[in-house]
PDB file of C-alpha atoms in Angstrom:
ATOM      1  CA  MET A 279     188.775  20.432 105.539  1.00  0.00           C
ATOM      2  CA  ALA A 280     192.273  18.994 104.830  1.00  0.00           C
ATOM      3  CA  PHE A 281     193.289  18.506 101.269  1.00  0.00           C
ATOM      4  CA  PRO A 282     196.141  15.931 100.338  1.00  0.00           C
ATOM      5  CA  PHE A 283     197.810  18.657  98.154  1.00  0.00           C
ATOM      6  CA  PRO A 284     198.949  22.167  99.557  1.00  0.00           C
ATOM      7  CA  PHE A 285     196.147  23.619  97.093  1.00  0.00           C
ATOM      8  CA  PRO A 286     192.856  22.033  95.912  1.00  0.00           C
ATOM      9  CA  PHE A 287     193.642  19.769  93.125  1.00  0.00           C
ATOM     10  CA  PRO A 288     191.006  21.382  90.973  1.00  0.00           C
ATOM     11  CA  LEU A 289     192.619  24.675  91.446  1.00  0.00           C
ATOM     12  CA  LEU A 290     195.962  23.353  90.527  1.00  0.00           C
ATOM     13  CA  PHE A 291     194.528  22.020  87.447  1.00  0.00           C
ATOM     14  CA  LEU A 292     193.124  25.397  86.492  1.00  0.00           C
ATOM     15  CA  LEU A 293     196.562  27.057  87.099  1.00  0.00           C
ATOM     16  CA  PHE A 294     197.990  24.397  84.814  1.00  0.00           C
ATOM     17  CA  LEU A 295     195.590  25.299  82.254  1.00  0.00           C
ATOM     18  CA  SER A 296     196.253  28.871  82.558  1.00  0.00           C
ATOM     19  CA  ILE A 297     199.778  28.624  81.202  1.00  0.00           C
ATOM     20  CA  PRO A 298     199.966  28.344  77.475  1.00  0.00           C
ATOM     21  CA  PHE A 299     201.054  24.765  76.468  1.00  0.00           C
ATOM     22  CA  SER A 300     204.025  25.704  74.353  1.00  0.00           C
ATOM     23  CA  GLU A 301     205.315  27.760  77.477  1.00  0.00           C
ATOM     24  CA  SER A 302     205.083  25.065  79.795  1.00  0.00           C
ATOM     25  CA  LYS A 303     207.601  23.211  78.001  1.00  0.00           C
ATOM     26  CA  LEU A 304     210.174  25.823  78.649  1.00  0.00           C
ATOM     27  CA  SER A 305     212.611  25.520  81.557  1.00  0.00           C
ATOM     28  CA  VAL A 306     215.790  27.362  82.764  1.00  0.00           C
ATOM     29  CA  ASP A 307     217.245  24.071  83.033  1.00  0.00           C
ATOM     30  CA  TYR A 308     216.335  22.770  79.740  1.00  0.00           C
ATOM     31  CA  TYR A 309     219.965  21.675  78.520  1.00  0.00           C
ATOM     32  CA  THR A 310     221.302  20.407  81.848  1.00  0.00           C
ATOM     33  CA  LYS A 311     221.370  17.068  80.501  1.00  0.00           C
ATOM     34  CA  THR A 312     221.408  17.353  76.811  1.00  0.00           C
ATOM     35  CA  CYS A 313     224.010  20.007  76.430  1.00  0.00           C
ATOM     36  CA  PRO A 314     225.535  20.588  80.029  1.00  0.00           C
ATOM     37  CA  ASP A 315     228.379  23.077  78.754  1.00  0.00           C
ATOM     38  CA  PHE A 316     225.566  25.446  77.017  1.00  0.00           C
ATOM     39  CA  ASP A 317     225.810  28.290  79.734  1.00  0.00           C
ATOM     40  CA  SER A 318     229.507  28.219  79.588  1.00  0.00           C
ATOM     41  CA  ILE A 319     230.070  28.165  75.932  1.00  0.00           C
ATOM     42  CA  MET A 320     227.517  31.120  75.797  1.00  0.00           C
ATOM     43  CA  ARG A 321     229.364  32.940  78.163  1.00  0.00           C
ATOM     44  CA  GLU A 322     232.592  32.635  76.596  1.00  0.00           C
ATOM     45  CA  THR A 323     231.373  33.341  73.197  1.00  0.00           C
ATOM     46  CA  VAL A 324     229.339  36.492  74.109  1.00  0.00           C
ATOM     47  CA  THR A 325     232.126  38.011  76.311  1.00  0.00           C
ATOM     48  CA  SER A 326     234.954  37.361  73.572  1.00  0.00           C
ATOM     49  CA  LYS A 327     232.321  38.857  70.933  1.00  0.00           C
ATOM     50  CA  GLN A 328     231.627  41.997  73.052  1.00  0.00           C
ATOM     51  CA  ILE A 329     235.286  42.586  74.003  1.00  0.00           C
ATOM     52  CA  ASN A 330     236.188  42.758  70.517  1.00  0.00           C
ATOM     53  CA  SER A 331     233.228  44.543  69.219  1.00  0.00           C
ATOM     54  CA  PRO A 332     231.631  46.666  71.819  1.00  0.00           C
ATOM     55  CA  THR A 333     228.460  47.524  69.945  1.00  0.00           C
ATOM     56  CA  THR A 334     227.615  43.654  69.943  1.00  0.00           C
ATOM     57  CA  ALA A 335     225.235  44.136  73.066  1.00  0.00           C
ATOM     58  CA  ALA A 336     223.093  46.913  71.352  1.00  0.00           C
ATOM     59  CA  GLY A 337     222.786  45.080  68.027  1.00  0.00           C
ATOM     60  CA  THR A 338     221.789  41.580  69.340  1.00  0.00           C
ATOM     61  CA  LEU A 339     219.167  43.262  71.582  1.00  0.00           C
ATOM     62  CA  ARG A 340     217.754  44.782  68.673  1.00  0.00           C
ATOM     63  CA  LEU A 341     218.107  41.804  66.398  1.00  0.00           C
ATOM     64  CA  PHE A 342     216.133  39.587  69.139  1.00  0.00           C
ATOM     65  CA  PHE A 343     213.528  42.483  69.394  1.00  0.00           C
ATOM     66  CA  HIS A 344     213.001  42.410  65.402  1.00  0.00           C
ATOM     67  CA  ASP A 345     212.807  38.617  65.694  1.00  0.00           C
ATOM     68  CA  CYS A 346     210.282  38.381  68.240  1.00  0.00           C
ATOM     69  CA  MET A 347     207.892  41.050  67.087  1.00  0.00           C
ATOM     70  CA  VAL A 348     207.291  39.185  64.022  1.00  0.00           C
ATOM     71  CA  ASP A 349     205.319  36.047  64.807  1.00  0.00           C
ATOM     72  CA  GLY A 350     207.293  35.442  68.012  1.00  0.00           C
ATOM     73  CA  CYS A 351     210.804  34.337  69.046  1.00  0.00           C
ATOM     74  CA  ASP A 352     211.727  31.727  66.732  1.00  0.00           C
ATOM     75  CA  ALA A 353     215.037  32.978  64.973  1.00  0.00           C
ATOM     76  CA  SER A 354     213.037  33.618  61.723  1.00  0.00           C
ATOM     77  CA  VAL A 355     215.095  37.069  61.355  1.00  0.00           C
ATOM     78  CA  LEU A 356     218.393  34.704  60.990  1.00  0.00           C
ATOM     79  CA  ILE A 357     217.217  33.052  57.970  1.00  0.00           C
ATOM     80  CA  SER A 358     218.819  33.963  54.581  1.00  0.00           C
ATOM     81  CA  THR A 359     216.963  34.992  51.466  1.00  0.00           C
ATOM     82  CA  ASN A 360     217.074  32.304  48.479  1.00  0.00           C
ATOM     83  CA  PRO A 361     215.905  32.165  45.089  1.00  0.00           C
ATOM     84  CA  PHE A 362     212.412  31.208  46.139  1.00  0.00           C
ATOM     85  CA  ASN A 363     211.967  33.437  49.351  1.00  0.00           C
ATOM     86  CA  LYS A 364     212.520  36.852  50.323  1.00  0.00           C
ATOM     87  CA  ALA A 365     213.306  36.456  54.140  1.00  0.00           C
ATOM     88  CA  GLU A 366     212.593  38.689  57.036  1.00  0.00           C
ATOM     89  CA  ARG A 367     216.185  40.063  57.119  1.00  0.00           C
ATOM     90  CA  ASP A 368     215.805  41.661  53.847  1.00  0.00           C
ATOM     91  CA  ALA A 369     212.644  43.726  54.745  1.00  0.00           C
ATOM     92  CA  ASP A 370     213.547  47.379  54.545  1.00  0.00           C
ATOM     93  CA  ILE A 371     213.385  48.056  58.359  1.00  0.00           C
ATOM     94  CA  ASN A 372     215.826  44.983  58.993  1.00  0.00           C
ATOM     95  CA  LEU A 373     218.433  45.901  56.314  1.00  0.00           C
ATOM     96  CA  SER A 374     220.341  47.947  58.996  1.00  0.00           C
ATOM     97  CA  LEU A 375     220.295  45.062  61.554  1.00  0.00           C
ATOM     98  CA  PRO A 376     224.153  44.922  62.476  1.00  0.00           C
ATOM     99  CA  GLY A 377     226.490  42.088  61.176  1.00  0.00           C
ATOM    100  CA  ASP A 378     228.029  41.897  64.718  1.00  0.00           C
ATOM    101  CA  ALA A 379     224.877  40.460  66.069  1.00  0.00           C
ATOM    102  CA  PHE A 380     224.401  37.755  63.324  1.00  0.00           C
ATOM    103  CA  ASP A 381     228.144  36.731  63.508  1.00  0.00           C
ATOM    104  CA  LEU A 382     227.740  36.263  67.429  1.00  0.00           C
ATOM    105  CA  VAL A 383     224.739  33.638  66.772  1.00  0.00           C
ATOM    106  CA  VAL A 384     226.843  31.993  64.276  1.00  0.00           C
ATOM    107  CA  ARG A 385     229.795  31.752  66.604  1.00  0.00           C
ATOM    108  CA  ALA A 386     227.764  30.224  69.322  1.00  0.00           C
ATOM    109  CA  LYS A 387     225.840  27.910  67.270  1.00  0.00           C
ATOM    110  CA  THR A 388     229.247  26.494  65.673  1.00  0.00           C
ATOM    111  CA  ALA A 389     230.433  25.910  69.183  1.00  0.00           C
ATOM    112  CA  LEU A 390     227.646  24.468  70.460  1.00  0.00           C
ATOM    113  CA  GLU A 391     227.087  21.966  67.647  1.00  0.00           C
ATOM    114  CA  LEU A 392     230.629  20.831  68.335  1.00  0.00           C
ATOM    115  CA  SER A 393     229.905  20.240  72.015  1.00  0.00           C
ATOM    116  CA  CYS A 394     226.186  18.964  71.347  1.00  0.00           C
ATOM    117  CA  PRO A 395     225.161  18.511  67.759  1.00  0.00           C
ATOM    118  CA  GLY A 396     221.442  18.913  66.787  1.00  0.00           C
ATOM    119  CA  ILE A 397     220.462  19.911  70.449  1.00  0.00           C
ATOM    120  CA  VAL A 398     220.311  23.778  71.032  1.00  0.00           C
ATOM    121  CA  SER A 399     218.040  26.020  68.948  1.00  0.00           C
ATOM    122  CA  CYS A 400     219.130  29.107  67.019  1.00  0.00           C
ATOM    123  CA  ALA A 401     215.871  30.838  68.853  1.00  0.00           C
ATOM    124  CA  ASP A 402     217.342  29.762  72.205  1.00  0.00           C
ATOM    125  CA  ILE A 403     220.902  31.014  71.558  1.00  0.00           C
ATOM    126  CA  LEU A 404     219.627  34.647  70.556  1.00  0.00           C
ATOM    127  CA  ALA A 405     217.512  34.746  73.466  1.00  0.00           C
ATOM    128  CA  GLN A 406     220.224  33.723  75.956  1.00  0.00           C
ATOM    129  CA  ALA A 407     222.833  36.040  74.357  1.00  0.00           C
ATOM    130  CA  THR A 408     220.650  38.995  74.611  1.00  0.00           C
ATOM    131  CA  ARG A 409     220.156  38.483  78.312  1.00  0.00           C
ATOM    132  CA  ASP A 410     223.824  38.015  78.830  1.00  0.00           C
ATOM    133  CA  LEU A 411     224.739  40.929  76.770  1.00  0.00           C
ATOM    134  CA  ILE A 412     222.619  43.229  78.892  1.00  0.00           C
ATOM    135  CA  THR A 413     223.865  41.968  81.959  1.00  0.00           C
ATOM    136  CA  MET A 414     227.580  42.462  80.691  1.00  0.00           C
ATOM    137  CA  VAL A 415     227.181  45.996  79.769  1.00  0.00           C
ATOM    138  CA  GLY A 416     225.338  46.895  83.325  1.00  0.00           C
ATOM    139  CA  GLY A 417     221.610  45.919  82.855  1.00  0.00           C
ATOM    140  CA  PRO A 418     219.561  43.662  84.915  1.00  0.00           C
ATOM    141  CA  PHE A 419     219.865  39.700  85.046  1.00  0.00           C
ATOM    142  CA  TYR A 420     216.574  38.199  84.322  1.00  0.00           C
ATOM    143  CA  LYS A 421     215.796  34.347  83.796  1.00  0.00           C
ATOM    144  CA  ILE A 422     215.400  33.011  80.415  1.00  0.00           C
ATOM    145  CA  ARG A 423     213.693  29.924  80.266  1.00  0.00           C
ATOM    146  CA  LEU A 424     214.477  27.560  77.296  1.00  0.00           C
ATOM    147  CA  GLY A 425     213.501  25.081  75.088  1.00  0.00           C
ATOM    148  CA  ARG A 426     211.986  27.353  71.813  1.00  0.00           C
ATOM    149  CA  LYS A 427     212.323  25.541  68.529  1.00  0.00           C
ATOM    150  CA  ASP A 428     213.528  27.439  65.424  1.00  0.00           C
ATOM    151  CA  GLY A 429     210.523  28.581  62.937  1.00  0.00           C
ATOM    152  CA  PHE A 430     209.593  27.075  60.033  1.00  0.00           C
ATOM    153  CA  GLU A 431     208.776  30.652  58.360  1.00  0.00           C
ATOM    154  CA  SER A 432     210.466  33.707  57.209  1.00  0.00           C
ATOM    155  CA  LYS A 433     208.996  36.144  54.786  1.00  0.00           C
ATOM    156  CA  ALA A 434     209.850  39.830  54.398  1.00  0.00           C
ATOM    157  CA  GLU A 435     206.060  40.882  53.598  1.00  0.00           C
ATOM    158  CA  LEU A 436     205.211  39.730  56.959  1.00  0.00           C
ATOM    159  CA  VAL A 437     207.427  42.292  58.789  1.00  0.00           C
ATOM    160  CA  ASN A 438     205.672  45.554  57.713  1.00  0.00           C
ATOM    161  CA  GLY A 439     203.581  46.935  60.709  1.00  0.00           C
ATOM    162  CA  GLN A 440     204.812  44.528  63.231  1.00  0.00           C
ATOM    163  CA  VAL A 441     208.077  46.556  64.135  1.00  0.00           C
ATOM    164  CA  PRO A 442     208.050  49.919  65.525  1.00  0.00           C
ATOM    165  CA  GLN A 443     208.914  52.764  62.916  1.00  0.00           C
ATOM    166  CA  PRO A 444     210.812  55.929  63.849  1.00  0.00           C
ATOM    167  CA  ASN A 445     208.008  57.851  62.303  1.00  0.00           C
ATOM    168  CA  MET A 446     205.091  56.422  64.098  1.00  0.00           C
ATOM    169  CA  SER A 447     202.752  58.583  66.567  1.00  0.00           C
ATOM    170  CA  VAL A 448     202.866  57.324  70.208  1.00  0.00           C
ATOM    171  CA  ASN A 449     199.384  56.057  69.665  1.00  0.00           C
ATOM    172  CA  GLN A 450     200.699  53.908  66.744  1.00  0.00           C
ATOM    173  CA  LEU A 451     203.368  52.480  68.911  1.00  0.00           C
ATOM    174  CA  ILE A 452     201.021  51.670  71.617  1.00  0.00           C
ATOM    175  CA  LYS A 453     198.719  49.839  69.069  1.00  0.00           C
ATOM    176  CA  VAL A 454     201.702  47.832  67.647  1.00  0.00           C
ATOM    177  CA  PHE A 455     202.627  46.630  71.046  1.00  0.00           C
ATOM    178  CA  ALA A 456     199.017  46.118  72.202  1.00  0.00           C
ATOM    179  CA  ALA A 457     198.621  43.835  69.432  1.00  0.00           C
ATOM    180  CA  LYS A 458     201.083  41.645  70.942  1.00  0.00           C
ATOM    181  CA  GLY A 459     199.774  41.687  74.377  1.00  0.00           C
ATOM    182  CA  PHE A 460     202.045  44.776  76.020  1.00  0.00           C
ATOM    183  CA  SER A 461     200.571  47.531  77.799  1.00  0.00           C
ATOM    184  CA  ALA A 462     202.002  51.171  77.350  1.00  0.00           C
ATOM    185  CA  GLN A 463     204.121  50.830  80.558  1.00  0.00           C
ATOM    186  CA  GLU A 464     205.657  47.709  79.187  1.00  0.00           C
ATOM    187  CA  MET A 465     206.414  49.478  75.882  1.00  0.00           C
ATOM    188  CA  VAL A 466     208.016  52.337  77.555  1.00  0.00           C
ATOM    189  CA  ALA A 467     210.249  50.024  79.650  1.00  0.00           C
ATOM    190  CA  LEU A 468     211.148  48.058  76.569  1.00  0.00           C
ATOM    191  CA  THR A 469     212.133  51.195  74.761  1.00  0.00           C
ATOM    192  CA  GLY A 470     214.543  51.911  77.326  1.00  0.00           C
ATOM    193  CA  ALA A 471     216.875  49.499  75.193  1.00  0.00           C
ATOM    194  CA  HIS A 472     217.762  52.646  73.699  1.00  0.00           C
ATOM    195  CA  THR A 473     220.123  53.500  76.478  1.00  0.00           C
ATOM    196  CA  ILE A 474     222.725  51.839  74.366  1.00  0.00           C
ATOM    197  CA  GLY A 475     223.222  51.485  70.776  1.00  0.00           C
ATOM    198  CA  PHE A 476     222.810  54.166  67.962  1.00  0.00           C
ATOM    199  CA  SER A 477     220.516  55.080  65.139  1.00  0.00           C
ATOM    200  CA  HIS A 478     221.415  56.092  61.489  1.00  0.00           C
ATOM    201  CA  CYS A 479     221.061  59.677  60.423  1.00  0.00           C
ATOM    202  CA  LYS A 480     218.256  59.118  58.105  1.00  0.00           C
ATOM    203  CA  GLU A 481     216.071  57.938  60.951  1.00  0.00           C
ATOM    204  CA  PHE A 482     216.205  61.548  62.610  1.00  0.00           C
ATOM    205  CA  SER A 483     217.553  63.827  59.834  1.00  0.00           C
ATOM    206  CA  HIS A 484     214.000  65.252  59.669  1.00  0.00           C
ATOM    207  CA  ARG A 485     214.586  66.747  63.218  1.00  0.00           C
ATOM    208  CA  ILE A 486     217.660  68.412  62.551  1.00  0.00           C
ATOM    209  CA  TYR A 487     217.666  69.676  59.017  1.00  0.00           C
ATOM    210  CA  ASN A 488     215.206  72.150  57.544  1.00  0.00           C
ATOM    211  CA  TYR A 489     212.474  71.575  60.295  1.00  0.00           C
ATOM    212  CA  SER A 490     210.608  74.409  59.504  1.00  0.00           C
ATOM    213  CA  ASN A 491     210.608  77.915  58.032  1.00  0.00           C
ATOM    214  CA  THR A 492     211.359  79.452  61.580  1.00  0.00           C
ATOM    215  CA  SER A 493     213.602  76.719  62.632  1.00  0.00           C
ATOM    216  CA  PRO A 494     216.427  74.341  61.153  1.00  0.00           C
ATOM    217  CA  SER A 495     215.733  71.821  63.885  1.00  0.00           C
ATOM    218  CA  ASP A 496     213.025  70.609  66.135  1.00  0.00           C
ATOM    219  CA  PRO A 497     212.575  73.345  68.644  1.00  0.00           C
ATOM    220  CA  GLU A 498     211.704  70.917  71.251  1.00  0.00           C
ATOM    221  CA  MET A 499     215.623  69.461  70.822  1.00  0.00           C
ATOM    222  CA  TYR A 500     218.188  70.920  73.065  1.00  0.00           C
ATOM    223  CA  PRO A 501     219.736  73.405  70.534  1.00  0.00           C
ATOM    224  CA  LYS A 502     223.385  72.547  71.086  1.00  0.00           C
ATOM    225  CA  TYR A 503     222.557  68.940  70.658  1.00  0.00           C
ATOM    226  CA  ALA A 504     220.942  69.597  67.361  1.00  0.00           C
ATOM    227  CA  GLU A 505     223.738  71.547  66.255  1.00  0.00           C
ATOM    228  CA  ALA A 506     226.216  68.796  67.205  1.00  0.00           C
ATOM    229  CA  LEU A 507     224.161  65.969  65.193  1.00  0.00           C
ATOM    230  CA  ARG A 508     223.946  68.271  62.078  1.00  0.00           C
ATOM    231  CA  LYS A 509     227.856  68.180  62.115  1.00  0.00           C
ATOM    232  CA  THR A 510     227.916  64.319  62.762  1.00  0.00           C
ATOM    233  CA  CYS A 511     225.262  63.700  59.940  1.00  0.00           C
ATOM    234  CA  SER A 512     226.729  66.143  57.502  1.00  0.00           C
ATOM    235  CA  ASN A 513     227.484  63.685  54.713  1.00  0.00           C
ATOM    236  CA  TYR A 514     224.784  61.128  55.658  1.00  0.00           C
ATOM    237  CA  LEU A 515     223.139  61.366  51.968  1.00  0.00           C
ATOM    238  CA  LYS A 516     226.253  60.269  50.732  1.00  0.00           C
ATOM    239  CA  ASP A 517     227.190  57.799  53.457  1.00  0.00           C
ATOM    240  CA  PRO A 518     223.939  56.140  54.720  1.00  0.00           C
ATOM    241  CA  GLY A 519     225.889  54.267  57.596  1.00  0.00           C
ATOM    242  CA  MET A 520     226.477  57.487  59.296  1.00  0.00           C
ATOM    243  CA  SER A 521     224.930  57.286  62.813  1.00  0.00           C
ATOM    244  CA  ALA A 522     224.853  58.711  66.367  1.00  0.00           C
ATOM    245  CA  PHE A 523     224.374  57.140  69.754  1.00  0.00           C
ATOM    246  CA  ASN A 524     220.844  56.942  71.212  1.00  0.00           C
ATOM    247  CA  ASP A 525     222.298  58.029  74.674  1.00  0.00           C
ATOM    248  CA  ILE A 526     224.594  60.558  74.257  1.00  0.00           C
ATOM    249  CA  MET A 527     225.434  60.632  78.059  1.00  0.00           C
ATOM    250  CA  THR A 528     226.135  56.993  78.341  1.00  0.00           C
ATOM    251  CA  PRO A 529     226.205  55.155  75.179  1.00  0.00           C
ATOM    252  CA  SER A 530     227.922  51.920  76.313  1.00  0.00           C
ATOM    253  CA  LYS A 531     226.091  51.530  79.792  1.00  0.00           C
ATOM    254  CA  PHE A 532     222.984  50.010  80.114  1.00  0.00           C
ATOM    255  CA  ASP A 533     221.321  52.201  82.628  1.00  0.00           C
ATOM    256  CA  ASN A 534     218.159  54.905  83.187  1.00  0.00           C
ATOM    257  CA  MET A 535     220.036  57.844  81.489  1.00  0.00           C
ATOM    258  CA  TYR A 536     218.069  57.440  78.268  1.00  0.00           C
ATOM    259  CA  TYR A 537     214.950  58.585  80.228  1.00  0.00           C
ATOM    260  CA  GLN A 538     216.776  61.593  81.761  1.00  0.00           C
ATOM    261  CA  ASN A 539     217.986  62.596  78.339  1.00  0.00           C
ATOM    262  CA  LEU A 540     214.445  62.600  77.328  1.00  0.00           C
ATOM    263  CA  GLN A 541     213.407  65.168  80.060  1.00  0.00           C
ATOM    264  CA  ARG A 542     216.416  67.400  78.864  1.00  0.00           C
ATOM    265  CA  GLY A 543     215.709  67.761  75.169  1.00  0.00           C
ATOM    266  CA  LEU A 544     218.148  65.072  74.310  1.00  0.00           C
ATOM    267  CA  GLY A 545     216.122  62.313  72.718  1.00  0.00           C
ATOM    268  CA  LEU A 546     217.516  61.337  69.375  1.00  0.00           C
ATOM    269  CA  LEU A 547     214.529  59.813  67.630  1.00  0.00           C
ATOM    270  CA  ALA A 548     211.161  61.809  67.306  1.00  0.00           C
ATOM    271  CA  THR A 549     209.329  58.548  68.858  1.00  0.00           C
ATOM    272  CA  ASP A 550     211.578  59.010  71.759  1.00  0.00           C
ATOM    273  CA  HIS A 551     210.967  62.297  72.285  1.00  0.00           C
ATOM    274  CA  ALA A 552     207.132  61.885  71.838  1.00  0.00           C
ATOM    275  CA  LEU A 553     207.085  59.528  74.779  1.00  0.00           C
ATOM    276  CA  SER A 554     208.193  62.115  77.279  1.00  0.00           C
ATOM    277  CA  LYS A 555     205.368  64.285  76.095  1.00  0.00           C
ATOM    278  CA  HIS A 556     202.407  62.098  75.567  1.00  0.00           C
ATOM    279  CA  PRO A 557     199.815  61.558  78.527  1.00  0.00           C
ATOM    280  CA  ARG A 558     199.851  57.916  78.191  1.00  0.00           C
ATOM    281  CA  THR A 559     203.687  57.350  78.300  1.00  0.00           C
ATOM    282  CA  LYS A 560     205.113  60.672  80.130  1.00  0.00           C
ATOM    283  CA  PRO A 561     204.425  59.339  83.657  1.00  0.00           C
ATOM    284  CA  PHE A 562     206.523  56.196  82.907  1.00  0.00           C
ATOM    285  CA  VAL A 563     209.334  58.119  81.569  1.00  0.00           C
ATOM    286  CA  ASP A 564     209.342  60.257  84.558  1.00  0.00           C
ATOM    287  CA  LEU A 565     209.356  57.425  86.757  1.00  0.00           C
ATOM    288  CA  TYR A 566     212.342  55.671  85.331  1.00  0.00           C
ATOM    289  CA  ALA A 567     214.432  58.601  85.110  1.00  0.00           C
ATOM    290  CA  SER A 568     213.850  59.027  88.751  1.00  0.00           C
ATOM    291  CA  ASN A 569     214.146  55.374  89.714  1.00  0.00           C
ATOM    292  CA  GLN A 570     216.877  53.193  87.775  1.00  0.00           C
ATOM    293  CA  THR A 571     215.806  50.055  90.150  1.00  0.00           C
ATOM    294  CA  LYS A 572     212.140  50.410  89.127  1.00  0.00           C
ATOM    295  CA  PHE A 573     213.205  50.648  85.380  1.00  0.00           C
ATOM    296  CA  PHE A 574     215.412  47.591  85.874  1.00  0.00           C
ATOM    297  CA  GLU A 575     212.654  45.589  87.348  1.00  0.00           C
ATOM    298  CA  ASP A 576     210.027  46.505  84.738  1.00  0.00           C
ATOM    299  CA  PHE A 577     212.381  45.899  81.838  1.00  0.00           C
ATOM    300  CA  SER A 578     213.348  42.516  83.272  1.00  0.00           C
ATOM    301  CA  HIS A 579     209.654  41.412  83.409  1.00  0.00           C
ATOM    302  CA  ALA A 580     208.722  42.965  79.959  1.00  0.00           C
ATOM    303  CA  MET A 581     211.938  41.238  78.525  1.00  0.00           C
ATOM    304  CA  GLU A 582     210.778  37.613  80.065  1.00  0.00           C
ATOM    305  CA  LYS A 583     207.493  38.017  78.699  1.00  0.00           C
ATOM    306  CA  LEU A 584     208.866  39.252  75.261  1.00  0.00           C
ATOM    307  CA  SER A 585     211.122  36.312  75.159  1.00  0.00           C
ATOM    308  CA  VAL A 586     208.331  33.763  75.163  1.00  0.00           C
ATOM    309  CA  PHE A 587     206.210  35.377  72.970  1.00  0.00           C
ATOM    310  CA  GLY A 588     205.076  33.426  69.686  1.00  0.00           C
ATOM    311  CA  ILE A 589     207.498  30.549  70.559  1.00  0.00           C
ATOM    312  CA  LYS A 590     207.519  27.212  68.854  1.00  0.00           C
ATOM    313  CA  THR A 591     207.921  24.045  70.587  1.00  0.00           C
ATOM    314  CA  GLY A 592     207.387  20.411  69.740  1.00  0.00           C
ATOM    315  CA  ARG A 593     206.585  19.736  65.882  1.00  0.00           C
ATOM    316  CA  LYS A 594     205.793  23.516  65.349  1.00  0.00           C
ATOM    317  CA  GLY A 595     209.684  23.970  64.891  1.00  0.00           C
ATOM    318  CA  GLU A 596     212.870  22.388  64.440  1.00  0.00           C
ATOM    319  CA  VAL A 597     216.577  22.786  65.589  1.00  0.00           C
ATOM    320  CA  ARG A 598     218.266  24.245  62.490  1.00  0.00           C
ATOM    321  CA  HIS A 599     221.770  22.775  61.763  1.00  0.00           C
ATOM    322  CA  LYS A 600     222.631  26.238  60.346  1.00  0.00           C
ATOM    323  CA  CYS A 601     220.908  29.365  61.771  1.00  0.00           C
ATOM    324  CA  ASP A 602     220.462  31.099  58.270  1.00  0.00           C
ATOM    325  CA  ALA A 603     218.888  28.109  56.532  1.00  0.00           C
ATOM    326  CA  PHE A 604     215.897  25.690  57.028  1.00  0.00           C
ATOM    327  CA  ASN A 605     216.856  22.080  57.615  1.00  0.00           C
ATOM    328  CA  THR A 606     214.573  21.660  54.661  1.00  0.00           C
ATOM    329  CA  LEU A 607     214.298  24.138  51.792  1.00  0.00           C
ATOM    330  CA  LYS A 608     211.197  26.234  52.215  1.00  0.00           C
ATOM    331  CA  ALA A 609     209.588  28.189  49.371  1.00  0.00           C
TER     332      ALA A 609
END
């Protein structure tokens, strides 16, 4: 029997229904007609910022992740606290989010408002900038579907338990990601973002100082690495900004060296090291350590999935005039 469509119409209808309605409104060419210079403005802004501040890529990736993990990718982490509301960015775990990442979004928004006022959302700016920066420092290219709206809510109390903490067990980490629909393998792939960037000394100090009665540092950590970290962080109690690269070998290049480091006892955070030992995550650490192509493929897939998590479209969101404030004051 021949059908007037490539597939039976009922099947096509069911396939359409299987796509969340909010996601179906997104497209890679969303701004082609309404803001034709969107891509070029984003590239110019991202390139300029990264050249002048090389830590921007890692900072923006972290900012994007922290935004998406709390009620979806809706730019809620960009909102500033006001007298009526303590916003997400002032939650304890977000206080160390880097200023360069916020600055990049502000610069891009300013340029886009001059070119096409009131059209491009802050959520789309953050998603696109993250992808462009990952590619710029050697990582994979993946498609970003556009058309997100900016959220109407940003509350610090909603952050707790939604973002991975450096003191969590692997089982706790798996639970955090599973609650948002991510598998253990997708979690390990996303954690590969630690191939760039840095962590503050306070986040791993327990591994290098007074670890136990028999060892000053975690015996699972390569001894000379632990010794170097103790010197790097020697004054961290007085200077909380002191930090170390997550990937000591290629800190500015997006590659699979992070996973190779874990196998050698060169993991910085306790959670990083634990991934290389836990039976549910070790196979994926070993896989990505030996196969960068597979890591890039899985990371790209996981980032595409993350980028549409909990998005707002239509009347469920807005296009903010300024990324750090709602268009109408919200309590």
